[in-house]
Amino acid sequence: MSSDNQKYFADIIVPVSIEQTFTYECTADDFSNIELGSRVVVQFGKSKYYTGIVFNKHNVEPFGFKPKFIEQILDEKPIVNTTQLKLWQWVADYYMSSLGEVYRNVVPSSLKLESETKLLRNPDFTEDLSGELTDAEYLVYEALNYKNALTVAEVSGIISKKNPLPIIKTLIEKGVILPVEEIKDRYKPKVENYIRFTDLMEEEGELQKVFSTLGRAKKQYELLLKFISVKTQTQQAVKVKDLLELANASRASLNGLADKEILEIYSEEVSRLVKPSNDLENQKTLSVDQLTAYDEIKSGFEKYDTVLFQGVTSSGKTEVYVKLIQEQLELNKQVLFLVPEIALTTQLINRLVKYFGEKIGVYHSKFNASERVEVWNTVNEHIGKYQIVLGPRSALFLPFSDLGLIIVDEEHESTFKQYDPAPRYNARDMSIVLAYIHKAKVLLGSATPSLESVFNVKNKKYGYVALDKRYGNILMPKIEIADIKEDHQKKKMRSHFGERLFLEMEETLLAKKQIILFQNRRGFAPVVECETCGTTPECPHCDVSLTFHKNSNHLKCHYCGYSIPMIRKCQSCGSPKLDTKGLGTEQIEDEVLKLFPGAIVARLDLDTTRKKYAYQDIIMKFENREIDILIGTQMVTKGLDFDNVALVGVLNADSMLNFPDFRAHEKAYQLMSQVAGRSGRKGDRGKVIIQTFNPYHQIIQQVSRNDFSGMVKDQLYDRSSYYYPPYYRLIKITLKHKDKAKLDKAAFNVAESLRGLKGAIVLGPDYPSVARIRNLYNKVILIKTANNKDLGSSKLYVKRVFHSFNEVKEYRSIRVVIDVDPY
């Protein structure tokens, strides 16, 4: 083909759940200007516009359809780099999602433009034709006389109908309104107003003249004096709001000075992100044990790309991390520090900022959309700032260009797994792929590593380094098992506190030490039960009982968010005799306040940390010893470092053990060991009391002996016997529909088709323990395959089955969720 009639095309990732990219045509100029990873506006369907990402450029004309043209190029420089696109492709392939789903859920929403239908009044429509309109149509027409444009939602409100589209359709047909598809940029930089002298005031003697003319304008005179004072003292730009506050002046006085061309008000784009202090500390000198671990990690990296670093709680792993990070900064490399929860960033960021200052940035979901964009852009520009990024799993998708090291702290944590929405990735596993793309190294740190990581060490895939002594040779806490079955029989229980835990709490408070109480369930009580007929209030949308939250006096569903005020009478028999069953963090807080009225008590759970800085506030108060007893869910188990905690109490160990999950015993060991590690980190040896009805349970005994290797040996034997990871790989398929009969039929047919998969075990379909969520019934099919090779062929087979499944019209309304490695 000659260059005169050469055509140019780009494959675009559109944020939709369709497993392909979409080809668009572009001009020769656009083709030469757009880069892979840049944003473009494209029309998708008849009227929708999306922001797409350029995935590929080529001259191959698509077969069977005429492509649309790219509407607009949005970026001079790509917002997504080529290494990210490689990672996106791997994530989409491995976790059986689409590139569109990856793009939609990993890029900050403010970087994705949105298409909004606006309705404008047609200028050609004349007033004398308005008599032809119905009442509802005339209301919309009248509204457009007062407002230039209306959204679909606004029309819905005007005519008081949930679905206004039929009215909108007839108004368009009658020529009353015109629909306009508008692209709206959701990211708005933060702008701050500042004050400075005008150019005129820079001339010699001008300032003296001004003061002589301001004799009668006393407020303007005082405001000008305050401006000069602040400017002289700070030698920095002066903000309008700060000056007015300091001078106790009005905006009118400032405007008066501006009108007289003495001061000038100007605007500048500023960062939303908090600047760390510039008062840096020197890094701590490593102990002999820490230095040995550091040297072994360095040696491990010479042989392996990934090293597992098992350090007991309070062994000083963070100081080893700091030395490894410093080494990467000297090489001008970037470092990613992954933590399982935002709560962990509070203490870690404070410690790391002391060493690295502005070189460290934080990225997590508590940031608003615009703050996330600023971190994204700063990392993308690679300008020295934010060479270290600390955050939870979402930080993996930032536009790193030169990663040298990825640290995955508390690598065993299940919160590294993304469950909804797709892609359903595991950040620990994905970090190893990201490091491979960047030719970087990965350090997996934990006091209680996952069985998968230990298995990879045994199979020589990972290096291994152990740090088995606490920093300063402080003894590990003394762990006691309290048999509350015996306390119940002897009537020694004080509410939910056994005699041993209660007495230890009394002693600890008298010694002015702090206490952490762990209960892995929030709310006041999981179940409210009628004492007369035994009925419990259930969620109307899910097959689960409602949890009582005493603080808000509401019954809430923890699956769909449904909430009602606490009932006064049984909804079934009308009896007023209602009792609460089970134990949540709210109830523990209530009981502790009654048992220890002089103590200051706080809760750390999902209910108390919904606000942006709630984590920091609670942790800071506990760190500053303003709280005596901290009650929490698993948030209190993870990596937090408190000097004054002498006692940790586990209220009910049995609830963790009796859970329908193949990882239940491993997780229970990890949770109890981790929360025990919060005790006695400085000074005297700490104590841990584990309350249980089954003191001789194997896992509880192993926790009390700190027998990690024994737990690993037992659990690996069980996993091998019952075909579970790390010996087998899993694909979990969940089918959802509101019609139970239709779901049963579809799930049975899918399972029968999947049984043709050679070398795999197919279980189900079965209803999970909570069979209905948000009015949708769920059925689960589990596929077990022996190794990675079988996993790849299994995924191809699953895709073929669901391609055929989607061809059946009856089944198209059934939602299918595929989760690879669902643990």
Short mmCIF file of N, CA, C and O in Angstrom, two decimals, residues 252-295:
data_model
loop_
_atom_site.label_atom_id
_atom_site.label_comp_id
_atom_site.label_asym_id
_atom_site.label_seq_id
_atom_site.Cartn_x
_atom_site.Cartn_y
_atom_site.Cartn_z
N ALA A 252 -12.80 43.04 52.34
CA ALA A 252 -13.02 44.38 51.77
C ALA A 252 -11.76 45.24 51.92
O ALA A 252 -11.38 45.99 50.99
N SER A 253 -11.07 45.15 53.07
CA SER A 253 -9.84 45.92 53.29
C SER A 253 -8.76 45.49 52.30
O SER A 253 -8.03 46.33 51.75
N LEU A 254 -8.65 44.17 52.09
CA LEU A 254 -7.66 43.66 51.14
C LEU A 254 -7.99 44.12 49.72
O LEU A 254 -7.11 44.54 48.96
N ASN A 255 -9.27 44.04 49.35
CA ASN A 255 -9.68 44.48 48.01
C ASN A 255 -9.38 45.97 47.81
O ASN A 255 -9.04 46.40 46.72
N GLY A 256 -9.52 46.76 48.92
CA GLY A 256 -9.22 48.18 48.84
C GLY A 256 -7.76 48.42 48.49
O GLY A 256 -7.43 49.28 47.65
N LEU A 257 -6.86 47.65 49.13
CA LEU A 257 -5.42 47.77 48.84
C LEU A 257 -5.11 47.31 47.41
O LEU A 257 -4.20 47.84 46.75
N ALA A 258 -5.86 46.31 46.94
CA ALA A 258 -5.67 45.84 45.56
C ALA A 258 -6.16 46.88 44.56
O ALA A 258 -5.51 47.13 43.53
N ASP A 259 -7.31 47.51 44.86
CA ASP A 259 -7.84 48.56 43.96
C ASP A 259 -6.88 49.74 43.85
O ASP A 259 -6.80 50.40 42.81
N LYS A 260 -6.14 50.03 44.93
CA LYS A 260 -5.18 51.14 44.92
C LYS A 260 -3.83 50.73 44.32
O LYS A 260 -2.86 51.50 44.37
N GLU A 261 -3.76 49.48 43.80
CA GLU A 261 -2.56 48.94 43.15
C GLU A 261 -1.36 48.91 44.10
O GLU A 261 -0.22 49.12 43.70
N ILE A 262 -1.65 48.66 45.39
CA ILE A 262 -0.58 48.50 46.37
C ILE A 262 -0.22 47.01 46.49
O ILE A 262 0.94 46.62 46.41
N LEU A 263 -1.26 46.17 46.70
CA LEU A 263 -1.09 44.73 46.76
C LEU A 263 -1.78 44.07 45.58
O LEU A 263 -2.76 44.61 45.05
N GLU A 264 -1.27 42.90 45.22
CA GLU A 264 -1.84 42.14 44.11
C GLU A 264 -2.19 40.74 44.60
O GLU A 264 -1.39 40.10 45.30
N ILE A 265 -3.40 40.29 44.29
CA ILE A 265 -3.83 38.93 44.63
C ILE A 265 -3.61 38.04 43.41
O ILE A 265 -4.05 38.37 42.32
N TYR A 266 -2.89 36.92 43.62
CA TYR A 266 -2.63 36.00 42.51
C TYR A 266 -2.89 34.56 42.97
O TYR A 266 -2.94 34.28 44.17
N SER A 267 -3.08 33.66 42.00
CA SER A 267 -3.39 32.26 42.30
C SER A 267 -2.27 31.35 41.82
O SER A 267 -1.65 31.61 40.79
N GLU A 268 -2.06 30.27 42.58
CA GLU A 268 -1.08 29.25 42.17
C GLU A 268 -1.63 27.86 42.48
O GLU A 268 -2.34 27.68 43.47
N GLU A 269 -1.30 26.91 41.61
CA GLU A 269 -1.68 25.52 41.85
C GLU A 269 -0.78 24.96 42.94
O GLU A 269 0.44 25.12 42.91
N VAL A 270 -1.38 24.32 43.96
CA VAL A 270 -0.60 23.77 45.07
C VAL A 270 -0.93 22.30 45.26
O VAL A 270 -1.97 21.81 44.83
N SER A 271 -0.02 21.60 45.92
CA SER A 271 -0.24 20.18 46.20
C SER A 271 -1.22 20.02 47.35
O SER A 271 -1.22 20.79 48.29
N ARG A 272 -2.08 18.98 47.26
CA ARG A 272 -2.99 18.65 48.35
C ARG A 272 -2.30 17.80 49.41
O ARG A 272 -2.84 17.56 50.46
N LEU A 273 -1.12 17.30 49.11
CA LEU A 273 -0.47 16.33 49.98
C LEU A 273 0.33 17.03 51.06
O LEU A 273 0.97 18.05 50.82
N VAL A 274 0.30 16.46 52.26
CA VAL A 274 0.99 17.07 53.39
C VAL A 274 2.50 16.91 53.21
O VAL A 274 3.00 15.82 52.92
N LYS A 275 3.23 18.01 53.37
CA LYS A 275 4.68 17.96 53.24
C LYS A 275 5.30 17.45 54.53
O LYS A 275 5.02 17.96 55.60
N PRO A 276 6.20 16.47 54.43
CA PRO A 276 6.83 15.97 55.65
C PRO A 276 7.87 16.96 56.17
O PRO A 276 8.33 17.84 55.45
N SER A 277 8.23 16.79 57.42
CA SER A 277 9.22 17.66 58.05
C SER A 277 10.59 17.48 57.40
O SER A 277 10.96 16.39 56.96
N ASN A 278 11.35 18.56 57.37
CA ASN A 278 12.70 18.50 56.82
C ASN A 278 13.74 18.17 57.90
O ASN A 278 14.93 18.08 57.60
N ASP A 279 13.29 18.04 59.16
CA ASP A 279 14.22 17.71 60.25
C ASP A 279 14.45 16.21 60.26
O ASP A 279 13.77 15.45 60.96
N LEU A 280 15.42 15.76 59.48
CA LEU A 280 15.65 14.33 59.32
C LEU A 280 16.54 13.80 60.44
O LEU A 280 17.41 14.50 60.97
N GLU A 281 16.32 12.52 60.79
CA GLU A 281 17.15 11.85 61.78
C GLU A 281 18.11 10.90 61.08
O GLU A 281 17.84 10.42 59.99
N ASN A 282 19.22 10.63 61.75
CA ASN A 282 20.14 9.62 61.24
C ASN A 282 19.55 8.24 61.48
O ASN A 282 18.85 8.01 62.47
N GLN A 283 19.85 7.33 60.55
CA GLN A 283 19.33 5.98 60.70
C GLN A 283 20.01 5.29 61.88
O GLN A 283 21.18 5.54 62.16
N LYS A 284 19.24 4.43 62.56
CA LYS A 284 19.77 3.76 63.74
C LYS A 284 20.84 2.74 63.35
O LYS A 284 20.78 2.14 62.27
N THR A 285 21.79 2.56 64.24
CA THR A 285 22.82 1.54 64.02
C THR A 285 22.20 0.17 64.25
O THR A 285 21.51 -0.06 65.26
N LEU A 286 22.42 -0.73 63.32
CA LEU A 286 21.83 -2.07 63.43
C LEU A 286 22.54 -2.87 64.51
O LEU A 286 23.75 -2.75 64.70
N SER A 287 21.75 -3.70 65.20
CA SER A 287 22.35 -4.63 66.17
C SER A 287 23.10 -5.71 65.41
O SER A 287 23.00 -5.82 64.17
N VAL A 288 23.84 -6.54 66.16
CA VAL A 288 24.61 -7.63 65.52
C VAL A 288 23.66 -8.56 64.75
O VAL A 288 23.92 -8.94 63.60
N ASP A 289 22.52 -8.91 65.38
CA ASP A 289 21.55 -9.82 64.73
C ASP A 289 20.94 -9.17 63.49
O ASP A 289 20.77 -9.83 62.46
N GLN A 290 20.59 -7.88 63.58
CA GLN A 290 20.01 -7.18 62.43
C GLN A 290 21.01 -7.09 61.29
O GLN A 290 20.65 -7.27 60.12
N LEU A 291 22.27 -6.81 61.63
CA LEU A 291 23.31 -6.69 60.60
C LEU A 291 23.55 -8.03 59.91
O LEU A 291 23.73 -8.09 58.69
N THR A 292 23.51 -9.10 60.70
CA THR A 292 23.65 -10.45 60.11
C THR A 292 22.50 -10.73 59.15
O THR A 292 22.71 -11.25 58.04
N ALA A 293 21.27 -10.38 59.57
CA ALA A 293 20.10 -10.58 58.70
C ALA A 293 20.23 -9.76 57.41
O ALA A 293 19.94 -10.26 56.32
N TYR A 294 20.69 -8.51 57.56
CA TYR A 294 20.87 -7.64 56.38
C TYR A 294 21.86 -8.27 55.40
O TYR A 294 21.59 -8.33 54.18
N ASP A 295 22.99 -8.75 55.91
CA ASP A 295 24.01 -9.37 55.04
C ASP A 295 23.46 -10.63 54.37
O ASP A 295 23.75 -10.88 53.18
#
